[in-house]
XYZ file of C-alpha atoms in Angstrom:
188
model
C 27.427 29.587 21.488
C 27.392 29.878 17.746
C 29.424 27.459 15.679
C 30.742 27.639 12.212
C 30.021 24.331 10.569
C 31.813 22.869 7.599
C 28.873 20.748 6.450
C 30.770 19.006 3.683
C 33.313 17.528 6.054
C 31.224 17.427 9.269
C 33.553 19.755 11.225
C 32.624 22.281 13.935
C 35.279 24.887 14.703
C 35.367 26.663 18.106
C 38.307 28.829 19.139
C 40.676 26.922 16.934
C 39.450 23.498 18.039
C 37.913 21.251 15.425
C 35.118 18.897 16.424
C 34.183 16.122 14.055
C 30.714 14.660 14.169
C 28.397 12.493 12.182
C 24.688 13.170 11.869
C 22.439 10.216 11.251
C 18.744 10.454 10.656
C 16.487 7.438 10.921
C 13.225 8.225 9.127
C 9.902 7.281 10.647
C 8.112 4.627 8.586
C 4.394 3.888 8.539
C 3.213 0.595 6.997
C -0.516 0.352 6.319
C -2.437 -2.832 5.517
C -5.999 -2.683 4.177
C -7.519 -6.079 4.974
C -10.793 -7.961 4.600
C -12.416 -8.190 8.053
C -13.752 -11.702 7.387
C -10.329 -13.369 7.474
C -8.113 -10.446 8.631
C -5.317 -11.530 6.247
C -6.525 -10.895 2.669
C -5.600 -7.475 1.291
C -8.456 -5.401 -0.102
C -7.940 -3.948 -3.588
C -9.468 -0.699 -4.804
C -10.037 1.245 -1.558
C -9.408 5.003 -1.838
C -7.267 6.051 1.139
C -6.003 9.298 2.660
C -3.624 10.156 5.486
C -4.637 13.455 7.096
C -2.487 15.554 9.452
C -4.670 16.344 12.485
C -3.004 19.679 13.368
C -4.172 21.449 10.211
C -6.421 18.955 8.398
C -4.015 18.721 5.470
C -4.169 15.614 3.316
C -0.539 14.513 3.272
C -0.875 11.311 1.270
C -3.527 9.619 -0.915
C -3.522 6.283 -2.710
C -5.648 3.405 -3.956
C -4.976 0.042 -2.362
C -3.468 -2.514 -4.733
C -3.350 -5.703 -2.674
C -0.038 -4.918 -0.977
C 1.048 -3.046 2.135
C 1.458 0.724 1.663
C 4.798 1.950 3.041
C 5.179 5.664 3.802
C 8.797 6.581 4.577
C 10.066 9.746 6.286
C 6.717 10.698 7.777
C 7.142 13.580 10.253
C 6.360 13.202 13.957
C 2.751 14.157 14.678
C -0.856 13.025 14.854
C -2.607 11.726 11.754
C -5.880 10.132 10.798
C -6.060 7.239 8.348
C -9.288 7.601 6.349
C -10.920 5.382 3.750
C -12.607 7.877 1.414
C -14.232 5.238 -0.802
C -14.643 1.509 -0.213
C -14.212 -0.964 -3.056
C -17.257 -2.660 -4.511
C -18.905 -5.007 -2.032
C -17.425 -3.385 1.094
C -18.533 -0.837 3.694
C -16.305 2.215 4.337
C -14.221 1.595 7.476
C -14.092 3.948 10.444
C -11.079 6.321 10.501
C -8.057 5.302 12.591
C -5.981 7.734 14.662
C -2.218 7.329 14.239
C 0.442 9.118 16.268
C 4.061 9.137 15.112
C 6.343 9.668 18.129
C 10.042 10.427 18.335
C 10.932 7.283 20.298
C 9.579 4.767 17.744
C 10.726 4.542 14.102
C 8.492 1.829 12.620
C 4.707 1.812 12.774
C 2.258 -0.792 11.476
C -1.452 -0.076 11.114
C -4.183 -2.405 9.831
C -7.588 -1.178 8.699
C -10.338 -3.745 8.132
C -13.200 -3.558 5.621
C -16.460 -5.356 6.329
C -18.293 -6.882 3.383
C -21.802 -5.696 2.579
C -24.115 -8.500 3.651
C -27.802 -9.171 3.956
C -30.428 -11.794 4.716
C -32.137 -13.863 2.042
C -35.896 -14.424 2.266
C -37.625 -16.854 -0.122
C -41.383 -17.265 -0.479
C -42.852 -20.413 -2.052
C -46.349 -20.356 -3.603
C -48.457 -23.095 -5.154
C -48.598 -22.513 -8.907
C -52.323 -23.009 -9.491
C -53.783 -21.341 -6.367
C -50.991 -18.910 -5.507
C -51.307 -20.056 -1.864
C -48.153 -20.155 0.292
C -46.661 -23.625 0.823
C -45.336 -24.759 4.217
C -42.488 -27.251 4.714
C -40.457 -26.739 1.526
C -36.694 -26.967 2.133
C -34.299 -24.675 0.308
C -30.518 -25.045 0.270
C -28.113 -22.207 -0.374
C -24.577 -22.717 -1.694
C -21.612 -20.393 -2.174
C -19.773 -19.872 -5.476
C -17.625 -22.966 -4.725
C -20.732 -25.143 -4.312
C -20.253 -25.406 -0.525
C -23.498 -25.543 1.451
C -24.049 -22.316 3.404
C -27.413 -23.053 4.982
C -30.791 -24.711 4.567
C -34.134 -23.090 5.410
C -37.683 -24.474 5.505
C -40.796 -22.472 4.606
C -43.171 -21.632 7.428
C -46.983 -21.431 7.384
C -46.838 -18.243 5.271
C -44.563 -19.924 2.691
C -41.562 -17.865 3.802
C -38.105 -19.347 4.400
C -35.487 -17.017 5.903
C -31.787 -17.747 5.737
C -30.126 -16.467 8.915
C -26.564 -16.242 7.553
C -25.167 -12.823 6.714
C -24.744 -13.366 2.998
C -22.663 -11.380 0.528
C -24.803 -9.169 -1.690
C -24.923 -11.261 -4.847
C -27.068 -12.848 -7.524
C -28.244 -16.318 -6.510
C -29.671 -18.774 -9.057
C -30.976 -22.241 -8.243
C -29.664 -21.945 -4.691
C -26.114 -21.075 -5.725
C -24.246 -17.760 -5.617
C -23.525 -16.851 -9.226
C -21.968 -13.399 -8.988
C -21.252 -10.940 -6.186
C -22.658 -7.502 -6.878
C -22.480 -4.013 -5.417
C -25.416 -2.905 -3.298
C -26.083 0.116 -5.523
C -26.495 -2.257 -8.505
C -28.990 -4.316 -6.518
C -31.090 -1.238 -5.778
C -31.417 -0.405 -9.509
C -33.238 -3.653 -10.261
């Protein structure tokens, strides 16, 4: 049956009968949090993000994280992929996350976690005059707040290895001075 609809007043007319109706539309909302994996609560700033529609590969939304949740309102039903196209300095790009917006749910929350770039620190101690390795020397390593991270003692070959996964940074006199990006470290 075809109906003539008076959209302005919400009236359907059929054989002289008038039917009144109200159309309501609740938009689907997607809230995305980009968080540091180390504490799972701190928002990551500076990640380049994209939301891609799976059906045709179209990029439907792009943004740079700013330390707050990203709220996308009126997203159509369908399958999407949340992709980090570029990680901020000091972080590794996260794996994509599949997101499906379904008709029976209106609010969606997705969290993506960025891992920090880390590494091991190896120190070698030599005797000044002979250049021979020295065994038994203790080194202490502190974070930027002067909190002890770990101590390590040199072995027979003069090498002390810190086992903690440490942020890529510049360390001076056993203390982290400044975090740096891995690419910067490779230039030195």
